[in-house]
XYZ file of C-alpha atoms in Angstrom:
632
model
C 97.892 -8.432 35.711
C 98.788 -6.849 32.372
C 99.210 -9.946 30.203
C 100.087 -7.948 27.106
C 102.953 -6.296 28.969
C 104.116 -9.674 30.261
C 103.977 -11.122 26.735
C 105.920 -8.173 25.318
C 108.592 -8.526 28.006
C 108.998 -12.228 27.300
C 109.502 -11.598 23.576
C 111.865 -8.687 24.251
C 114.044 -10.752 26.555
C 114.394 -13.636 24.104
C 115.676 -11.322 21.383
C 112.386 -10.530 19.646
C 110.174 -12.612 17.460
C 112.769 -12.870 14.688
C 114.943 -15.004 16.986
C 112.141 -17.266 18.187
C 112.278 -20.329 15.952
C 109.321 -21.957 17.661
C 106.920 -20.948 20.407
C 104.747 -23.749 21.716
C 101.957 -23.842 24.205
C 103.604 -26.900 25.701
C 100.851 -27.289 28.258
C 98.035 -24.833 28.517
C 98.560 -24.339 32.237
C 102.263 -25.111 32.486
C 104.898 -23.303 30.429
C 106.151 -21.703 27.248
C 108.929 -23.415 25.327
C 111.179 -21.080 23.349
C 113.447 -23.066 21.033
C 116.782 -21.815 19.693
C 116.521 -18.530 21.543
C 120.200 -17.737 22.019
C 119.567 -14.215 23.292
C 117.217 -15.233 26.079
C 117.743 -13.242 29.251
C 116.708 -15.516 32.088
C 117.405 -12.995 34.846
C 115.104 -10.386 33.349
C 112.318 -12.863 32.686
C 112.509 -14.563 36.077
C 111.796 -11.267 37.825
C 108.657 -10.552 35.813
C 105.366 -10.622 37.687
C 103.499 -13.823 36.819
C 106.597 -15.906 36.004
C 107.031 -18.849 38.349
C 110.376 -20.150 37.141
C 112.834 -20.032 34.239
C 114.726 -23.130 33.117
C 117.189 -24.153 30.430
C 116.661 -27.825 29.616
C 117.278 -30.070 26.638
C 118.132 -27.160 24.366
C 114.926 -25.367 25.264
C 114.377 -22.142 27.158
C 111.375 -22.723 29.396
C 109.270 -19.998 31.003
C 106.983 -21.484 33.640
C 103.807 -19.409 33.994
C 101.427 -21.716 35.815
C 97.825 -20.512 35.795
C 98.644 -17.461 33.675
C 99.983 -19.222 30.594
C 96.684 -19.393 28.703
C 96.031 -15.650 28.907
C 99.671 -14.818 28.271
C 99.729 -17.023 25.198
C 96.623 -15.312 23.846
C 98.406 -11.987 24.274
C 101.702 -13.132 22.738
C 100.186 -14.853 19.707
C 99.302 -11.671 17.756
C 102.776 -10.280 18.456
C 104.496 -13.074 16.557
C 102.045 -12.788 13.682
C 100.911 -16.399 13.430
C 99.830 -19.352 15.445
C 102.731 -21.727 15.848
C 101.430 -23.848 18.639
C 101.933 -27.555 18.317
C 99.479 -29.182 15.952
C 98.432 -32.775 15.715
C 96.531 -32.528 12.468
C 99.337 -34.173 10.516
C 100.576 -36.405 13.300
C 100.095 -40.130 12.862
C 97.122 -41.277 14.928
C 96.809 -44.564 16.712
C 94.324 -46.788 14.923
C 91.023 -47.190 16.712
C 88.575 -49.980 16.031
C 85.337 -49.196 14.260
C 83.360 -50.313 17.304
C 85.227 -47.870 19.539
C 84.723 -45.069 17.044
C 80.974 -45.691 16.863
C 80.753 -45.863 20.646
C 82.620 -42.579 21.030
C 80.378 -40.887 18.460
C 77.203 -42.127 20.132
C 78.451 -40.938 23.507
C 79.406 -37.518 22.154
C 76.018 -37.036 20.454
C 73.757 -38.151 23.284
C 75.679 -37.045 26.373
C 74.802 -33.317 26.011
C 71.097 -34.220 25.857
C 71.054 -36.245 29.074
C 70.185 -33.346 31.462
C 67.207 -32.331 29.303
C 66.120 -35.960 28.937
C 66.375 -36.470 32.691
C 64.368 -33.300 33.373
C 61.656 -34.352 30.922
C 61.510 -37.757 32.559
C 61.171 -36.216 36.025
C 58.247 -34.050 34.903
C 56.602 -37.107 33.392
C 57.084 -38.905 36.695
C 55.462 -36.080 38.663
C 52.565 -35.968 36.213
C 52.111 -39.744 36.517
C 51.872 -39.400 40.311
C 49.392 -36.557 39.929
C 47.206 -38.588 37.567
C 47.209 -41.602 39.905
C 46.263 -39.488 42.935
C 43.626 -37.499 41.054
C 42.050 -40.618 39.559
C 42.050 -42.860 42.609
C 41.532 -40.325 45.399
C 39.552 -37.509 43.829
C 38.041 -39.442 40.887
C 39.045 -36.637 38.535
C 40.612 -36.782 35.075
C 43.228 -34.028 35.253
C 44.574 -34.786 31.773
C 41.968 -32.369 30.386
C 43.123 -29.455 32.542
C 45.200 -26.695 30.937
C 47.890 -26.985 33.597
C 48.362 -30.673 32.862
C 48.408 -30.074 29.104
C 51.094 -27.381 29.429
C 53.302 -29.425 31.749
C 52.775 -32.514 29.607
C 53.938 -30.507 26.593
C 57.048 -29.504 28.534
C 57.815 -33.171 29.209
C 57.079 -34.279 25.634
C 58.630 -31.394 23.675
C 62.155 -32.764 23.861
C 61.115 -36.079 22.350
C 58.840 -34.562 19.719
C 61.616 -32.247 18.533
C 64.376 -34.791 19.135
C 65.702 -34.441 15.542
C 66.436 -30.743 16.158
C 68.125 -31.459 19.501
C 70.277 -34.220 18.039
C 71.046 -32.155 14.943
C 72.965 -29.668 17.038
C 74.974 -32.202 19.029
C 75.619 -34.284 15.887
C 76.834 -31.196 14.029
C 79.315 -30.491 16.808
C 80.597 -34.055 16.682
C 80.842 -34.198 12.881
C 82.161 -30.613 12.700
C 79.620 -29.084 10.371
C 77.339 -26.045 10.492
C 75.041 -26.486 13.493
C 72.330 -24.181 12.191
C 72.091 -25.812 8.772
C 71.805 -29.164 10.534
C 69.039 -27.814 12.761
C 67.164 -26.384 9.761
C 67.230 -29.815 8.104
C 65.870 -31.343 11.308
C 63.252 -28.622 11.683
C 62.090 -29.351 8.134
C 61.411 -32.944 9.184
C 59.289 -31.673 12.090
C 57.559 -28.890 10.161
C 53.737 -29.180 10.476
C 53.140 -29.308 6.709
C 55.681 -32.111 6.311
C 54.179 -33.984 9.255
C 50.723 -33.679 7.681
C 52.048 -34.974 4.353
C 53.764 -37.928 5.971
C 50.759 -38.893 8.082
C 48.137 -38.301 5.392
C 46.605 -40.917 3.121
C 47.783 -39.460 -0.198
C 51.178 -40.469 -1.665
C 54.018 -37.982 -1.184
C 56.201 -37.026 -4.149
C 59.324 -34.940 -4.544
C 60.413 -33.811 -8.024
C 57.858 -36.298 -9.355
C 59.378 -39.213 -7.430
C 57.407 -40.951 -4.736
C 59.132 -40.961 -1.376
C 58.763 -43.213 1.643
C 56.195 -41.931 4.092
C 57.488 -41.842 7.629
C 57.012 -39.677 10.679
C 60.304 -38.037 11.595
C 59.124 -36.271 14.723
C 60.695 -38.005 17.723
C 63.035 -39.955 15.434
C 66.688 -40.463 16.345
C 68.725 -42.165 13.651
C 67.635 -40.336 10.444
C 68.975 -36.944 11.503
C 72.271 -38.411 12.729
C 72.841 -40.000 9.315
C 71.803 -36.787 7.559
C 74.195 -34.628 9.593
C 77.003 -37.115 9.026
C 76.528 -36.789 5.262
C 76.090 -33.010 5.589
C 79.561 -32.704 7.112
C 81.188 -34.217 3.997
C 78.930 -32.321 1.594
C 79.662 -28.987 3.250
C 83.411 -29.537 3.123
C 83.210 -30.536 -0.544
C 81.150 -27.504 -1.554
C 83.331 -25.195 0.525
C 86.425 -26.516 -1.258
C 85.142 -25.907 -4.783
C 83.158 -22.711 -4.193
C 84.825 -19.347 -4.943
C 85.599 -17.432 -1.763
C 83.291 -14.534 -2.622
C 80.255 -16.854 -2.897
C 80.893 -19.159 0.065
C 78.920 -17.315 2.728
C 75.696 -17.545 0.702
C 76.062 -20.482 -1.657
C 77.550 -23.103 0.684
C 74.592 -23.144 3.123
C 72.092 -22.705 0.268
C 73.402 -25.685 -1.697
C 73.670 -27.753 1.484
C 69.987 -27.205 2.203
C 68.866 -27.714 -1.384
C 70.732 -31.016 -1.570
C 70.318 -32.386 1.941
C 66.587 -31.794 2.498
C 65.533 -33.857 -0.569
C 68.296 -36.400 0.077
C 67.168 -36.828 3.673
C 63.515 -37.295 2.771
C 64.250 -39.618 -0.158
C 67.217 -41.637 1.100
C 68.856 -41.031 4.470
C 65.623 -40.535 6.374
C 64.057 -43.840 5.271
C 67.349 -45.649 5.902
C 67.425 -44.242 9.410
C 63.791 -45.120 10.014
C 64.282 -48.690 8.818
C 67.509 -49.051 10.810
C 65.880 -47.725 13.943
C 62.907 -50.002 13.423
C 65.248 -52.970 12.948
C 67.148 -52.257 16.168
C 63.904 -51.826 18.016
C 62.506 -55.002 16.403
C 65.610 -57.002 17.325
C 65.487 -55.830 20.946
C 61.849 -56.751 21.233
C 62.304 -59.998 19.346
C 64.666 -61.051 22.107
C 62.233 -59.622 24.621
C 59.360 -61.683 23.278
C 61.576 -64.742 22.940
C 62.547 -64.564 26.614
C 61.817 -61.394 28.587
C 63.242 -63.072 31.656
C 66.619 -63.631 30.004
C 66.670 -60.134 28.529
C 65.809 -58.593 31.891
C 68.469 -60.682 33.619
C 71.067 -59.738 31.034
C 70.419 -55.984 31.196
C 69.977 -56.012 34.975
C 73.224 -57.861 35.460
C 75.451 -56.398 32.781
C 74.315 -52.747 32.749
C 76.765 -51.437 35.333
C 79.551 -53.509 33.819
C 78.833 -51.656 30.586
C 78.975 -48.400 32.563
C 82.535 -49.250 33.607
C 83.587 -49.344 29.959
C 81.238 -46.573 28.847
C 79.548 -49.106 26.549
C 76.088 -48.529 28.067
C 75.831 -45.420 25.883
C 75.656 -47.631 22.812
C 72.249 -49.038 23.775
C 70.742 -45.917 25.359
C 69.408 -44.776 21.946
C 67.219 -47.902 21.935
C 65.376 -46.625 24.978
C 65.189 -43.067 23.640
C 63.927 -44.259 20.279
C 61.450 -46.606 21.978
C 59.906 -43.788 24.005
C 59.781 -41.613 20.916
C 58.031 -44.278 18.823
C 55.871 -46.181 21.316
C 55.600 -43.933 24.363
C 57.275 -46.386 26.736
C 60.502 -48.327 27.300
C 61.658 -51.244 29.433
C 65.418 -50.853 28.926
C 65.801 -48.531 31.895
C 63.431 -50.611 33.981
C 65.923 -53.462 33.765
C 68.805 -51.011 34.226
C 67.045 -49.863 37.405
C 67.712 -53.271 38.904
C 71.406 -52.766 38.164
C 71.425 -49.333 39.808
C 69.693 -50.528 42.953
C 72.060 -53.489 43.154
C 75.029 -51.123 43.139
C 73.409 -49.109 45.925
C 72.827 -52.279 47.929
C 76.387 -53.497 47.477
C 77.721 -50.083 48.537
C 75.499 -50.223 51.637
C 76.888 -53.681 52.370
C 80.410 -52.266 52.129
C 79.423 -49.491 54.547
C 78.088 -52.025 57.050
C 81.026 -54.429 56.690
C 84.184 -52.339 56.298
C 86.355 -51.213 59.191
C 88.110 -48.595 57.078
C 86.807 -45.133 58.014
C 87.537 -43.648 54.599
C 85.835 -46.491 52.771
C 82.879 -46.297 55.148
C 82.445 -42.612 54.304
C 82.780 -43.193 50.569
C 80.383 -46.157 50.518
C 77.777 -44.298 52.581
C 77.649 -41.344 50.210
C 77.847 -43.678 47.202
C 74.794 -45.580 48.473
C 72.746 -42.393 48.521
C 73.840 -41.226 45.068
C 73.211 -44.683 43.586
C 69.688 -44.673 44.992
C 69.147 -41.488 43.012
C 70.477 -43.093 39.822
C 74.132 -42.024 39.892
C 76.091 -45.245 40.287
C 79.640 -44.238 39.372
C 80.636 -43.364 42.987
C 79.395 -46.771 44.132
C 81.052 -48.613 41.257
C 84.443 -46.930 41.349
C 84.554 -45.858 44.981
C 83.607 -49.161 46.559
C 82.232 -52.103 44.585
C 84.608 -52.443 41.648
C 87.469 -51.361 43.847
C 86.801 -54.304 46.167
C 85.797 -56.652 43.283
C 83.572 -59.070 45.189
C 80.791 -56.534 45.935
C 80.673 -55.846 42.196
C 80.065 -59.545 41.558
C 77.303 -59.597 44.177
C 75.718 -56.554 42.515
C 75.761 -58.213 39.084
C 74.106 -61.349 40.449
C 71.444 -59.431 42.357
C 70.778 -57.055 39.467
C 70.291 -60.006 37.140
C 67.761 -61.574 39.504
C 65.867 -58.310 39.849
C 65.908 -57.702 36.096
C 64.644 -61.226 35.440
C 61.634 -60.619 37.689
C 60.919 -57.335 35.909
C 61.110 -59.103 32.569
C 58.693 -61.744 33.756
C 56.272 -59.110 35.033
C 56.405 -56.953 31.915
C 57.682 -53.810 33.657
C 58.130 -50.659 31.606
C 58.148 -46.883 31.984
C 56.336 -44.154 30.093
C 59.399 -41.910 29.873
C 63.143 -42.094 29.396
C 64.009 -41.380 33.004
C 67.075 -42.037 35.097
C 66.744 -45.093 37.305
C 66.352 -44.071 40.945
C 63.878 -43.624 43.758
C 62.601 -40.317 42.351
C 61.591 -41.864 39.045
C 59.827 -44.950 40.407
C 56.408 -43.479 39.472
C 57.452 -43.524 35.795
C 57.107 -47.315 35.910
C 53.620 -47.277 37.405
C 52.211 -47.052 33.886
C 53.017 -50.731 33.295
C 50.014 -51.785 35.338
C 49.699 -53.479 38.709
C 51.662 -56.618 37.847
C 54.412 -54.770 36.004
C 54.771 -52.108 38.686
C 54.791 -54.600 41.558
C 57.432 -56.670 39.736
C 59.464 -53.509 39.181
C 59.330 -52.668 42.888
C 60.130 -56.243 43.912
C 62.928 -56.421 41.338
C 64.498 -53.261 42.748
C 64.117 -54.630 46.275
C 65.701 -57.967 45.332
C 68.578 -56.179 43.641
C 69.145 -53.789 46.545
C 68.759 -56.094 49.529
C 70.245 -59.090 47.728
C 73.466 -57.250 46.943
C 73.616 -55.798 50.446
C 73.091 -59.173 52.162
C 75.568 -60.984 49.909
C 78.174 -58.292 50.574
C 77.702 -58.450 54.347
C 77.454 -62.247 54.614
C 80.040 -63.359 52.064
C 82.289 -60.366 52.659
C 85.314 -59.013 50.793
C 88.957 -58.214 51.360
C 88.802 -54.994 53.325
C 91.178 -52.088 52.834
C 93.731 -51.254 55.550
C 92.467 -49.025 58.335
C 94.453 -46.058 57.028
C 97.194 -45.058 54.677
C 100.632 -44.961 56.221
C 103.108 -42.191 55.638
C 105.452 -42.417 52.670
C 107.108 -45.136 50.634
C 110.229 -43.094 49.976
C 112.538 -40.946 52.039
C 112.327 -38.279 49.367
C 108.734 -37.596 50.425
C 109.791 -36.595 53.909
C 108.995 -32.998 53.038
C 105.322 -33.892 52.433
C 103.558 -33.991 55.830
C 101.597 -37.092 56.762
C 97.946 -36.385 57.397
C 95.106 -38.146 59.146
C 93.138 -40.922 57.468
C 89.945 -38.889 57.314
C 91.412 -36.396 54.833
C 90.099 -35.875 51.291
C 91.082 -38.779 49.052
C 92.436 -38.354 45.535
C 92.138 -41.464 43.374
C 94.702 -42.520 40.803
C 93.989 -41.748 37.146
C 96.512 -44.373 36.001
C 97.701 -47.819 36.919
C 101.386 -48.147 37.674
C 104.290 -47.777 40.083
C 104.152 -44.881 42.522
C 107.282 -42.766 43.035
C 108.078 -39.540 44.819
C 107.645 -36.330 42.869
C 111.247 -35.470 43.742
C 112.379 -38.395 41.581
C 110.931 -36.869 38.399
C 113.741 -35.756 36.106
C 111.994 -32.568 35.005
C 112.862 -29.808 37.472
C 109.543 -28.057 36.856
C 107.809 -30.944 38.601
C 110.453 -32.257 40.973
C 110.993 -28.805 42.491
C 107.322 -28.514 43.360
C 106.994 -25.328 41.328
C 103.752 -26.553 39.780
C 102.308 -27.890 43.026
C 102.363 -30.849 45.372
C 101.721 -34.398 44.300
C 103.267 -37.707 43.288
C 104.326 -39.433 40.097
C 103.337 -42.698 38.467
C 105.312 -44.882 36.091
C 102.363 -46.304 34.133
C 101.967 -50.012 33.472
C 98.838 -49.456 31.371
C 98.388 -46.847 28.672
C 95.181 -45.188 29.818
C 94.268 -42.120 31.861
C 90.780 -42.079 33.366
C 88.895 -39.519 35.423
C 89.963 -40.040 39.061
C 86.645 -38.557 40.217
C 83.654 -36.731 38.815
C 85.286 -33.751 37.154
C 85.390 -31.213 34.331
C 88.066 -31.335 31.646
C 89.487 -27.821 31.765
C 92.613 -28.477 29.705
C 93.431 -31.090 27.086
C 96.371 -30.036 24.984
C 96.213 -31.054 21.280
C 99.216 -33.336 21.741
C 97.215 -35.115 24.464
C 100.258 -35.469 26.714
C 98.896 -33.165 29.415
C 95.504 -32.858 31.067
C 94.000 -30.368 33.495
C 90.974 -31.467 35.535
C 88.736 -29.639 37.977
C 87.347 -32.242 40.367
C 83.853 -31.691 41.697
C 85.318 -31.268 45.181
C 87.288 -28.211 43.989
C 90.704 -29.823 43.595
C 92.517 -28.979 40.360
C 94.620 -31.824 39.051
C 97.422 -31.733 36.509
C 98.307 -35.030 34.789
C 101.404 -34.792 32.592
C 101.960 -38.035 30.675
C 105.695 -38.614 30.377
C 108.589 -36.210 30.028
C 109.091 -34.150 26.845
C 106.348 -36.211 25.193
C 104.999 -32.990 23.699
C 107.619 -33.578 21.010
C 105.616 -36.586 19.775
C 102.865 -34.140 18.704
C 100.120 -36.606 19.521
C 101.724 -39.675 17.993
C 100.798 -42.820 19.952
C 98.103 -40.864 21.882
C 94.313 -41.065 21.479
C 91.832 -38.653 23.077
C 88.453 -39.881 24.316
C 86.965 -36.574 25.462
C 87.195 -32.827 24.923
C 87.699 -29.601 26.869
C 84.556 -28.626 28.764
C 83.250 -32.172 29.105
C 82.041 -33.287 32.519
C 83.197 -36.820 33.258
C 82.210 -39.453 35.737
C 84.829 -41.265 37.749
C 86.483 -43.894 35.557
C 85.548 -42.314 32.222
C 88.465 -42.596 29.761
C 90.322 -39.374 28.963
C 93.442 -40.307 26.990
C 94.985 -43.617 25.977
C 98.562 -44.087 24.810
C 100.902 -46.813 23.622
C 103.455 -47.331 26.411
C 105.708 -49.615 24.392
C 105.996 -47.359 21.360
C 106.560 -44.225 23.428
C 109.355 -45.973 25.311
C 110.843 -47.228 22.041
C 110.870 -43.636 20.838
C 113.143 -42.826 23.774
C 110.756 -41.019 26.111
C 110.410 -41.367 29.855
C 106.773 -42.182 30.738
C 106.985 -41.016 34.357
C 103.703 -39.148 34.862
C 103.375 -36.445 37.537
C 99.931 -36.145 39.121
C 99.829 -32.758 40.834
C 97.320 -30.703 42.790
C 97.874 -27.269 41.277
C 95.592 -25.166 43.471
C 96.553 -26.335 46.950
C 96.896 -23.566 49.498
C 100.452 -23.068 50.849
C 99.616 -24.766 54.147
C 97.833 -27.730 52.559
C 99.167 -31.166 53.464
C 99.481 -34.211 51.237
C 100.325 -37.831 51.911
C 100.480 -40.630 49.379
C 99.631 -44.285 49.553
C 102.232 -46.646 50.937
C 101.461 -49.088 48.126
C 104.261 -49.451 45.588
C 101.734 -49.829 42.784
C 98.239 -48.462 42.301
C 95.307 -49.374 40.101
C 92.998 -46.931 38.366
C 90.551 -45.574 40.911
C 92.492 -46.701 43.977
C 93.668 -44.170 46.547
C 96.741 -42.275 45.376
C 96.913 -39.310 47.734
C 95.165 -37.832 50.733
C 94.713 -34.090 50.859
C 94.117 -31.840 53.835
C 93.718 -28.120 53.584
C 92.154 -25.439 51.436
C 92.295 -24.874 47.708
C 92.506 -21.577 45.876
C 89.832 -20.370 43.495
C 92.132 -19.543 40.590
C 91.364 -20.994 37.172
C 93.235 -24.118 36.209
């Protein structure tokens, strides 16, 4: 499709750019809104290739483009000479607590590093197995072999150069120059600096003695340094003449931040990291049983709220400083308890859909991915979640008593069990027994004590208006609800774009709680700056459009708060956007939220739950059929 031609035709048929008072990318995969365009020719536009529908509503001329709007907008933007898409920079933002802000920052910094951390941990686990076999079976020390040394370097490199890794992700979060941040971090890891810091002689800078500390493998110092760098760079950029910016801004940033980091921010970070580590181990030494029980029981509860990310740096920092950690040993008990509870649900439930979900969730939880078990079965049924917490606490307590720990920061699952062999016979046996207690305990409690099972299958519709949506069998693909609220037929939505089905098949929710969460593991493909509309690509291939309220784009982000970004991969239940229901209603806006499958094939069938209200994560729709491969 010629998007430039389409863009030119749209402008021509609304009277040219001089008559377009405002052109908004109302939703990146939904429509254009042309305000005050009195000369708009709807007949001409509606016949253009790529245009789904043309509407006149609320004083706006709307051109519905569906999947083509992003590319068309990119083509039309240069033609009108300036970007006039809606901006939220000046919009009032909902106040967020300092704890939430810190949690979000920690998550944003460390989440991109998780795949590399997991890979490094897996290699360490394989090497640990190899060492055990070589030592006990072949009586050979393979740690001196070149192959071992190279692979060991591959597993350790991430942690040794952790400041450089975190510099990049921190720079993205704090919106500063990534390469300057990485140079500062690389300076901390530079061999000459390392030799100075580990040598016996005092270290001075400009004649002033500085605190000696090893910054390789450190976590907190570089995060503080990059945070300060972001403000320094903006200040220098503001006062520097334009002609000198490209050279002088990065130069001054380096000249100021390297000494400042070594003299001030680095030591602060080292001391802070040491304090956190000391506090964790103070509790550990005070009562390792209680600490193990607490982490083993509460870990997956923290996962539900995303708060587990706040304590992950303790484990990372611990491995970096001491070569081992016990945080994830205790968290392993929590993971295995979730797997056991999900297995109990599989054995107990009579619901075919739930049996399928819990079976697959059991397997993924055994490999360290607990979100399917938590959101697909245990938390959804409530009582299995309680059984998992109890069993995880018991398993964690035994691990704490036995002194279990791992020699790498590795995800907690059956593949990484060898990581915890380094804790010695007692510690490793207690780790294995703790995992067994957590797994079988949760499974037995779930089967014996039971839970309120879900109905055998979803019935047809809860409204006559959904008679046009065929009812499908219970074994169809389930789509969970991203919001909590009252379920209504899509035909009842006041906006014709949605009610007509032009954007796809689905349902609508009148929210009772102001939060949208990921309905499944998914990628955020669209998150408009006003945060009123979200496009998700679920891991099963379904593309989901969530449009919070009607005409809420006009709020320009007011009363909305984003918790993620475009391109992020989310687990089921991760928060995406929160909003203030009461204030949006007071402002006169309808909060009815369409939830639409935008890439369903024409013959695809959808049925929705017969429940009048749904909770986050509960079944909203069942889908049968194929999906297209077009971009969201």
